[in-house]
Amino acid sequence: AQRVTQPEKLLSVFKGAPVELKCNYSYSGSPELFWYVQYSRQRLQLLLRHISRESIKGFTADLNKGETSFHLKKPFAQEEDSAMYYCALLLGAQKLVFGQGTRLTINP
Amino acid sequence: NAGVTQTPKFRILKIGQSMTLQCAQDMNHNYMYWYRQDPGMGLKLIYYSVGAGITDKGEVPNGYNVSRSTTEDFPLRLELAAPSQTSVYFCASRGSGAWTGELFFGEGSRLTVL
């Protein structure tokens, strides 16, 4: 089955500490993966995509095909990073499948 | 541009009632989607449309219907509301052509069925 798993529903870290949000996927082809973020009272929006190999707001994510993972990382968490994060997998050319989401809280 | 607009933002329904969640986009996007967001369950795809007159089921279509008579609008209909349909509903859209994976979401509609 093609699916995305985010094992942590809640993650709490202190400001300045490193952050890692886990994402594992199951997909028979070559995956295209994304991270979406929903800040409080804002719309769900794209944070980054693995094919771009970009760093957005200090976050990076590396696709590890051997471990079927796409973990989101940031070396030093900031309070404004508190949000709901979703990992998503592109299915075919038409659909995105989302993981269960991880609520990240950055403590001052 | 307003982007993706959903109405209503909040609604309480009684079991067995019917209602339509409205979604409109002004970006001339061909693709439109309806997701529901349940706590701890993430977003589940209900229905999607690749253009006017064309719709298809997603992961959880039971209890819902959609139509796509225009490019701009993609309403979601609940015929006989059940408590299991209590959720936050999100409409999203994207353009045609090579897709980079970015969806544009509405603000969501919170539905409670009592």
PDB file of C-alpha atoms in Angstrom:
ATOM      1  CA  ALA A   1       0.000   0.000   0.000  1.00  0.00           C
ATOM      2  CA  GLN A   2       1.163   3.491  -0.718  1.00  0.00           C
ATOM      3  CA  ARG A   3       1.176   5.509   2.448  1.00  0.00           C
ATOM      4  CA  VAL A   4       2.942   8.046   4.585  1.00  0.00           C
ATOM      5  CA  THR A   5       3.575   7.549   8.283  1.00  0.00           C
ATOM      6  CA  GLN A   6       4.482  10.194  10.811  1.00  0.00           C
ATOM      7  CA  PRO A   7       5.087   8.291  14.034  1.00  0.00           C
ATOM      8  CA  GLU A   8       4.946  11.278  16.374  1.00  0.00           C
ATOM      9  CA  LYS A   9       1.646  13.059  16.892  1.00  0.00           C
ATOM     10  CA  LEU A  10       3.248  15.547  19.273  1.00  0.00           C
ATOM     11  CA  LEU A  11       6.794  16.834  19.535  1.00  0.00           C
ATOM     12  CA  SER A  12       7.997  19.378  22.026  1.00  0.00           C
ATOM     13  CA  VAL A  13      11.478  20.892  22.080  1.00  0.00           C
ATOM     14  CA  PHE A  14      13.125  23.918  23.628  1.00  0.00           C
ATOM     15  CA  LYS A  15      14.051  27.004  21.685  1.00  0.00           C
ATOM     16  CA  GLY A  16      17.529  26.652  20.231  1.00  0.00           C
ATOM     17  CA  ALA A  17      17.466  22.859  20.324  1.00  0.00           C
ATOM     18  CA  PRO A  18      17.586  20.739  17.174  1.00  0.00           C
ATOM     19  CA  VAL A  19      14.335  19.516  15.686  1.00  0.00           C
ATOM     20  CA  GLU A  20      13.646  16.375  13.708  1.00  0.00           C
ATOM     21  CA  LEU A  21      10.168  15.451  12.512  1.00  0.00           C
ATOM     22  CA  LYS A  22      10.013  11.914  11.233  1.00  0.00           C
ATOM     23  CA  CYS A  23       8.331  10.751   8.041  1.00  0.00           C
ATOM     24  CA  ASN A  24       8.400   7.281   6.539  1.00  0.00           C
ATOM     25  CA  TYR A  25       6.762   6.265   3.299  1.00  0.00           C
ATOM     26  CA  SER A  26       5.712   3.182   1.425  1.00  0.00           C
ATOM     27  CA  TYR A  27       5.750   3.508  -2.346  1.00  0.00           C
ATOM     28  CA  SER A  28       6.602   1.134  -5.145  1.00  0.00           C
ATOM     29  CA  GLY A  29       7.964   3.702  -7.559  1.00  0.00           C
ATOM     30  CA  SER A  30      10.315   6.643  -7.320  1.00  0.00           C
ATOM     31  CA  PRO A  31       8.756   8.860  -4.659  1.00  0.00           C
ATOM     32  CA  GLU A  32       8.210  12.570  -4.692  1.00  0.00           C
ATOM     33  CA  LEU A  33       7.799  13.859  -1.165  1.00  0.00           C
ATOM     34  CA  PHE A  34       6.855  17.144   0.425  1.00  0.00           C
ATOM     35  CA  TRP A  35       6.466  18.837   3.755  1.00  0.00           C
ATOM     36  CA  TYR A  36       3.451  21.028   4.391  1.00  0.00           C
ATOM     37  CA  VAL A  37       2.974  23.282   7.404  1.00  0.00           C
ATOM     38  CA  GLN A  38      -0.046  24.824   9.075  1.00  0.00           C
ATOM     39  CA  TYR A  39       0.664  27.675  11.450  1.00  0.00           C
ATOM     40  CA  SER A  40      -1.964  28.743  13.934  1.00  0.00           C
ATOM     41  CA  ARG A  41      -4.867  30.467  12.186  1.00  0.00           C
ATOM     42  CA  GLN A  42      -3.204  30.153   8.793  1.00  0.00           C
ATOM     43  CA  ARG A  43      -3.819  27.975   5.777  1.00  0.00           C
ATOM     44  CA  LEU A  44      -2.006  24.760   5.119  1.00  0.00           C
ATOM     45  CA  GLN A  45       0.919  25.588   2.854  1.00  0.00           C
ATOM     46  CA  LEU A  46       3.848  23.938   1.171  1.00  0.00           C
ATOM     47  CA  LEU A  47       7.073  24.173   3.159  1.00  0.00           C
ATOM     48  CA  LEU A  48       9.487  22.297   0.951  1.00  0.00           C
ATOM     49  CA  ARG A  49       9.809  19.567  -1.662  1.00  0.00           C
ATOM     50  CA  HIS A  50      12.558  16.990  -1.812  1.00  0.00           C
ATOM     51  CA  ILE A  51      13.368  17.497  -5.486  1.00  0.00           C
ATOM     52  CA  SER A  52      14.361  21.085  -4.835  1.00  0.00           C
ATOM     53  CA  ARG A  53      16.848  20.143  -2.128  1.00  0.00           C
ATOM     54  CA  GLU A  54      16.181  23.545  -0.642  1.00  0.00           C
ATOM     55  CA  SER A  55      16.318  25.004   2.842  1.00  0.00           C
ATOM     56  CA  ILE A  56      13.206  26.911   3.840  1.00  0.00           C
ATOM     57  CA  LYS A  57      13.067  28.812   7.121  1.00  0.00           C
ATOM     58  CA  GLY A  58      16.121  26.823   8.177  1.00  0.00           C
ATOM     59  CA  PHE A  59      14.416  23.474   7.560  1.00  0.00           C
ATOM     60  CA  THR A  60      15.855  20.773   5.339  1.00  0.00           C
ATOM     61  CA  ALA A  61      14.673  17.297   4.446  1.00  0.00           C
ATOM     62  CA  ASP A  62      16.651  14.544   2.792  1.00  0.00           C
ATOM     63  CA  LEU A  63      15.101  11.641   0.970  1.00  0.00           C
ATOM     64  CA  ASN A  64      16.620   8.361   2.132  1.00  0.00           C
ATOM     65  CA  LYS A  65      15.413   5.659  -0.206  1.00  0.00           C
ATOM     66  CA  GLY A  66      17.182   2.908   1.721  1.00  0.00           C
ATOM     67  CA  GLU A  67      15.294   3.738   4.907  1.00  0.00           C
ATOM     68  CA  THR A  68      12.213   5.022   3.015  1.00  0.00           C
ATOM     69  CA  SER A  69      12.329   8.175   5.073  1.00  0.00           C
ATOM     70  CA  PHE A  70      12.025  11.912   4.538  1.00  0.00           C
ATOM     71  CA  HIS A  71      12.686  13.458   7.923  1.00  0.00           C
ATOM     72  CA  LEU A  72      12.415  17.212   8.405  1.00  0.00           C
ATOM     73  CA  LYS A  73      15.252  18.820  10.331  1.00  0.00           C
ATOM     74  CA  LYS A  74      16.269  22.156  11.728  1.00  0.00           C
ATOM     75  CA  PRO A  75      19.429  22.688  13.759  1.00  0.00           C
ATOM     76  CA  PHE A  76      18.094  25.428  16.046  1.00  0.00           C
ATOM     77  CA  ALA A  77      14.374  25.628  16.730  1.00  0.00           C
ATOM     78  CA  GLN A  78      12.613  28.973  16.988  1.00  0.00           C
ATOM     79  CA  GLU A  79       9.334  29.740  18.698  1.00  0.00           C
ATOM     80  CA  GLU A  80       7.707  30.648  15.385  1.00  0.00           C
ATOM     81  CA  ASP A  81       8.303  27.084  14.200  1.00  0.00           C
ATOM     82  CA  SER A  82       5.446  25.906  16.392  1.00  0.00           C
ATOM     83  CA  ALA A  83       2.901  24.483  13.969  1.00  0.00           C
ATOM     84  CA  MET A  84       1.320  21.356  12.546  1.00  0.00           C
ATOM     85  CA  TYR A  85       3.559  19.613  10.030  1.00  0.00           C
ATOM     86  CA  TYR A  86       2.435  17.138   7.407  1.00  0.00           C
ATOM     87  CA  CYS A  87       4.538  14.910   5.222  1.00  0.00           C
ATOM     88  CA  ALA A  88       2.993  14.174   1.821  1.00  0.00           C
ATOM     89  CA  LEU A  89       3.607  11.757  -1.029  1.00  0.00           C
ATOM     90  CA  LEU A  90       2.737  12.423  -4.644  1.00  0.00           C
ATOM     91  CA  LEU A  91       0.636   9.622  -6.147  1.00  0.00           C
ATOM     92  CA  GLY A  92       0.733   9.504  -9.898  1.00  0.00           C
ATOM     93  CA  ALA A  93       0.311  12.966 -11.304  1.00  0.00           C
ATOM     94  CA  GLN A  94      -2.924  13.858  -9.578  1.00  0.00           C
ATOM     95  CA  LYS A  95      -3.052  13.245  -5.852  1.00  0.00           C
ATOM     96  CA  LEU A  96      -1.205  13.966  -2.656  1.00  0.00           C
ATOM     97  CA  VAL A  97      -1.404  11.513   0.217  1.00  0.00           C
ATOM     98  CA  PHE A  98      -0.726  13.033   3.612  1.00  0.00           C
ATOM     99  CA  GLY A  99       0.617  11.576   6.805  1.00  0.00           C
ATOM    100  CA  GLN A 100      -1.116  11.886  10.152  1.00  0.00           C
ATOM    101  CA  GLY A 101       0.679  15.087  11.025  1.00  0.00           C
ATOM    102  CA  THR A 102       2.974  16.107  13.879  1.00  0.00           C
ATOM    103  CA  ARG A 103       2.209  19.020  16.131  1.00  0.00           C
ATOM    104  CA  LEU A 104       5.474  20.738  16.960  1.00  0.00           C
ATOM    105  CA  THR A 105       5.683  22.955  20.018  1.00  0.00           C
ATOM    106  CA  ILE A 106       8.752  25.060  20.697  1.00  0.00           C
ATOM    107  CA  ASN A 107       9.100  25.956  24.354  1.00  0.00           C
ATOM    108  CA  PRO A 108      10.785  29.251  25.278  1.00  0.00           C
TER     109      PRO A 108
ATOM    110  CA  ASN B   1      -6.814  37.127  -5.978  1.00  0.00           C
ATOM    111  CA  ALA B   2      -8.750  35.599  -3.113  1.00  0.00           C
ATOM    112  CA  GLY B   3      -7.286  32.155  -3.857  1.00  0.00           C
ATOM    113  CA  VAL B   4      -9.438  29.311  -2.534  1.00  0.00           C
ATOM    114  CA  THR B   5     -12.550  30.382  -0.658  1.00  0.00           C
ATOM    115  CA  GLN B   6     -14.627  28.031   1.459  1.00  0.00           C
ATOM    116  CA  THR B   7     -18.019  28.636   3.012  1.00  0.00           C
ATOM    117  CA  PRO B   8     -19.265  28.254   5.642  1.00  0.00           C
ATOM    118  CA  LYS B   9     -16.394  28.382   8.110  1.00  0.00           C
ATOM    119  CA  PHE B  10     -18.430  26.699  10.835  1.00  0.00           C
ATOM    120  CA  ARG B  11     -21.597  24.660  10.822  1.00  0.00           C
ATOM    121  CA  ILE B  12     -23.490  22.464  13.226  1.00  0.00           C
ATOM    122  CA  LEU B  13     -25.787  19.837  11.764  1.00  0.00           C
ATOM    123  CA  LYS B  14     -28.193  17.387  13.244  1.00  0.00           C
ATOM    124  CA  ILE B  15     -27.954  13.720  12.315  1.00  0.00           C
ATOM    125  CA  GLY B  16     -29.700  13.090   9.034  1.00  0.00           C
ATOM    126  CA  GLN B  17     -29.585  16.670   7.804  1.00  0.00           C
ATOM    127  CA  SER B  18     -28.019  17.589   4.479  1.00  0.00           C
ATOM    128  CA  MET B  19     -25.762  20.438   3.520  1.00  0.00           C
ATOM    129  CA  THR B  20     -23.315  21.638   0.919  1.00  0.00           C
ATOM    130  CA  LEU B  21     -19.845  22.957   1.593  1.00  0.00           C
ATOM    131  CA  GLN B  22     -18.922  25.508  -1.011  1.00  0.00           C
ATOM    132  CA  CYS B  23     -15.486  25.922  -2.545  1.00  0.00           C
ATOM    133  CA  ALA B  24     -14.464  28.452  -5.155  1.00  0.00           C
ATOM    134  CA  GLN B  25     -11.105  29.406  -6.612  1.00  0.00           C
ATOM    135  CA  ASP B  26     -10.185  32.363  -8.783  1.00  0.00           C
ATOM    136  CA  MET B  27      -6.838  31.086 -10.056  1.00  0.00           C
ATOM    137  CA  ASN B  28      -8.233  29.278 -13.108  1.00  0.00           C
ATOM    138  CA  HIS B  29      -7.004  25.990 -11.689  1.00  0.00           C
ATOM    139  CA  ASN B  30      -8.236  22.817 -13.315  1.00  0.00           C
ATOM    140  CA  TYR B  31      -7.545  20.510 -10.392  1.00  0.00           C
ATOM    141  CA  MET B  32      -9.564  20.752  -7.209  1.00  0.00           C
ATOM    142  CA  TYR B  33      -9.633  18.550  -4.106  1.00  0.00           C
ATOM    143  CA  TRP B  34     -11.624  17.961  -0.959  1.00  0.00           C
ATOM    144  CA  TYR B  35      -9.858  16.659   2.142  1.00  0.00           C
ATOM    145  CA  ARG B  36     -11.081  16.044   5.643  1.00  0.00           C
ATOM    146  CA  GLN B  37      -8.845  16.508   8.652  1.00  0.00           C
ATOM    147  CA  ASP B  38      -9.503  14.415  11.715  1.00  0.00           C
ATOM    148  CA  PRO B  39      -7.383  14.761  14.865  1.00  0.00           C
ATOM    149  CA  GLY B  40      -4.533  12.283  14.802  1.00  0.00           C
ATOM    150  CA  MET B  41      -5.573  10.999  11.397  1.00  0.00           C
ATOM    151  CA  GLY B  42      -4.129  13.613   9.108  1.00  0.00           C
ATOM    152  CA  LEU B  43      -5.792  14.651   5.881  1.00  0.00           C
ATOM    153  CA  LYS B  44      -7.824  12.143   3.925  1.00  0.00           C
ATOM    154  CA  LEU B  45      -8.816  12.742   0.313  1.00  0.00           C
ATOM    155  CA  ILE B  46     -12.577  12.613  -0.208  1.00  0.00           C
ATOM    156  CA  TYR B  47     -13.004  13.556  -3.868  1.00  0.00           C
ATOM    157  CA  TYR B  48     -11.064  15.350  -6.520  1.00  0.00           C
ATOM    158  CA  SER B  49     -11.646  16.827  -9.943  1.00  0.00           C
ATOM    159  CA  VAL B  50      -9.293  17.275 -12.873  1.00  0.00           C
ATOM    160  CA  GLY B  51     -11.539  19.717 -14.676  1.00  0.00           C
ATOM    161  CA  ALA B  52     -15.096  20.826 -15.236  1.00  0.00           C
ATOM    162  CA  GLY B  53     -17.390  17.834 -15.593  1.00  0.00           C
ATOM    163  CA  ILE B  54     -14.845  15.326 -14.281  1.00  0.00           C
ATOM    164  CA  THR B  55     -14.716  14.037 -10.722  1.00  0.00           C
ATOM    165  CA  ASP B  56     -13.221  10.997  -9.038  1.00  0.00           C
ATOM    166  CA  LYS B  57     -13.261   9.337  -5.653  1.00  0.00           C
ATOM    167  CA  GLY B  58     -10.468   9.612  -3.157  1.00  0.00           C
ATOM    168  CA  GLU B  59      -9.778   7.505  -0.067  1.00  0.00           C
ATOM    169  CA  VAL B  60     -12.966   8.256   1.899  1.00  0.00           C
ATOM    170  CA  PRO B  61     -15.828   9.153  -0.489  1.00  0.00           C
ATOM    171  CA  ASN B  62     -18.686   7.384   1.298  1.00  0.00           C
ATOM    172  CA  GLY B  63     -21.378   9.754   2.500  1.00  0.00           C
ATOM    173  CA  TYR B  64     -20.338  12.555   0.162  1.00  0.00           C
ATOM    174  CA  ASN B  65     -21.058  13.749  -3.331  1.00  0.00           C
ATOM    175  CA  VAL B  66     -19.423  16.359  -5.528  1.00  0.00           C
ATOM    176  CA  SER B  67     -20.049  18.120  -8.789  1.00  0.00           C
ATOM    177  CA  ARG B  68     -17.913  20.306 -11.008  1.00  0.00           C
ATOM    178  CA  SER B  69     -20.033  22.288 -13.379  1.00  0.00           C
ATOM    179  CA  THR B  70     -17.550  25.155 -13.687  1.00  0.00           C
ATOM    180  CA  THR B  71     -13.795  25.522 -13.388  1.00  0.00           C
ATOM    181  CA  GLU B  72     -14.206  27.835 -10.394  1.00  0.00           C
ATOM    182  CA  ASP B  73     -16.553  25.854  -8.153  1.00  0.00           C
ATOM    183  CA  PHE B  74     -16.321  22.453  -6.500  1.00  0.00           C
ATOM    184  CA  PRO B  75     -19.086  21.962  -3.918  1.00  0.00           C
ATOM    185  CA  LEU B  76     -19.119  19.019  -1.512  1.00  0.00           C
ATOM    186  CA  ARG B  77     -22.510  17.641  -0.530  1.00  0.00           C
ATOM    187  CA  LEU B  78     -23.349  15.665   2.596  1.00  0.00           C
ATOM    188  CA  GLU B  79     -26.686  13.968   2.084  1.00  0.00           C
ATOM    189  CA  LEU B  80     -27.416  12.347   5.454  1.00  0.00           C
ATOM    190  CA  ALA B  81     -25.090  13.755   8.040  1.00  0.00           C
ATOM    191  CA  ALA B  82     -23.631  11.332  10.571  1.00  0.00           C
ATOM    192  CA  PRO B  83     -21.489  11.987  13.660  1.00  0.00           C
ATOM    193  CA  SER B  84     -18.567  10.307  11.877  1.00  0.00           C
ATOM    194  CA  GLN B  85     -18.568  13.233   9.458  1.00  0.00           C
ATOM    195  CA  THR B  86     -17.633  15.666  12.197  1.00  0.00           C
ATOM    196  CA  SER B  87     -14.370  17.028  10.903  1.00  0.00           C
ATOM    197  CA  VAL B  88     -12.570  19.979   9.383  1.00  0.00           C
ATOM    198  CA  TYR B  89     -12.937  20.032   5.625  1.00  0.00           C
ATOM    199  CA  PHE B  90     -10.352  21.564   3.341  1.00  0.00           C
ATOM    200  CA  CYS B  91     -10.690  22.423  -0.296  1.00  0.00           C
ATOM    201  CA  ALA B  92      -7.553  22.790  -2.384  1.00  0.00           C
ATOM    202  CA  SER B  93      -6.605  23.503  -5.969  1.00  0.00           C
ATOM    203  CA  ARG B  94      -3.671  23.490  -8.359  1.00  0.00           C
ATOM    204  CA  GLY B  95      -2.970  24.361 -11.941  1.00  0.00           C
ATOM    205  CA  SER B  96      -2.470  22.070 -14.893  1.00  0.00           C
ATOM    206  CA  GLY B  97       0.790  21.041 -16.463  1.00  0.00           C
ATOM    207  CA  ALA B  98       3.797  19.606 -14.728  1.00  0.00           C
ATOM    208  CA  TRP B  99       2.987  19.562 -11.053  1.00  0.00           C
ATOM    209  CA  THR B 100       5.513  20.534  -8.421  1.00  0.00           C
ATOM    210  CA  GLY B 101       3.298  19.148  -5.668  1.00  0.00           C
ATOM    211  CA  GLU B 102       2.012  22.450  -4.379  1.00  0.00           C
ATOM    212  CA  LEU B 103      -1.635  22.639  -3.448  1.00  0.00           C
ATOM    213  CA  PHE B 104      -3.375  25.873  -2.559  1.00  0.00           C
ATOM    214  CA  PHE B 105      -5.690  25.379   0.372  1.00  0.00           C
ATOM    215  CA  GLY B 106      -8.744  27.158   1.640  1.00  0.00           C
ATOM    216  CA  GLU B 107      -9.127  28.142   5.279  1.00  0.00           C
ATOM    217  CA  GLY B 108     -11.234  25.114   6.110  1.00  0.00           C
ATOM    218  CA  SER B 109     -14.813  24.461   7.165  1.00  0.00           C
ATOM    219  CA  ARG B 110     -15.417  23.019  10.624  1.00  0.00           C
ATOM    220  CA  LEU B 111     -18.455  20.772  10.650  1.00  0.00           C
ATOM    221  CA  THR B 112     -20.026  19.250  13.748  1.00  0.00           C
ATOM    222  CA  VAL B 113     -22.771  16.656  13.493  1.00  0.00           C
ATOM    223  CA  LEU B 114     -24.796  16.114  16.654  1.00  0.00           C
TER     224      LEU B 114
END
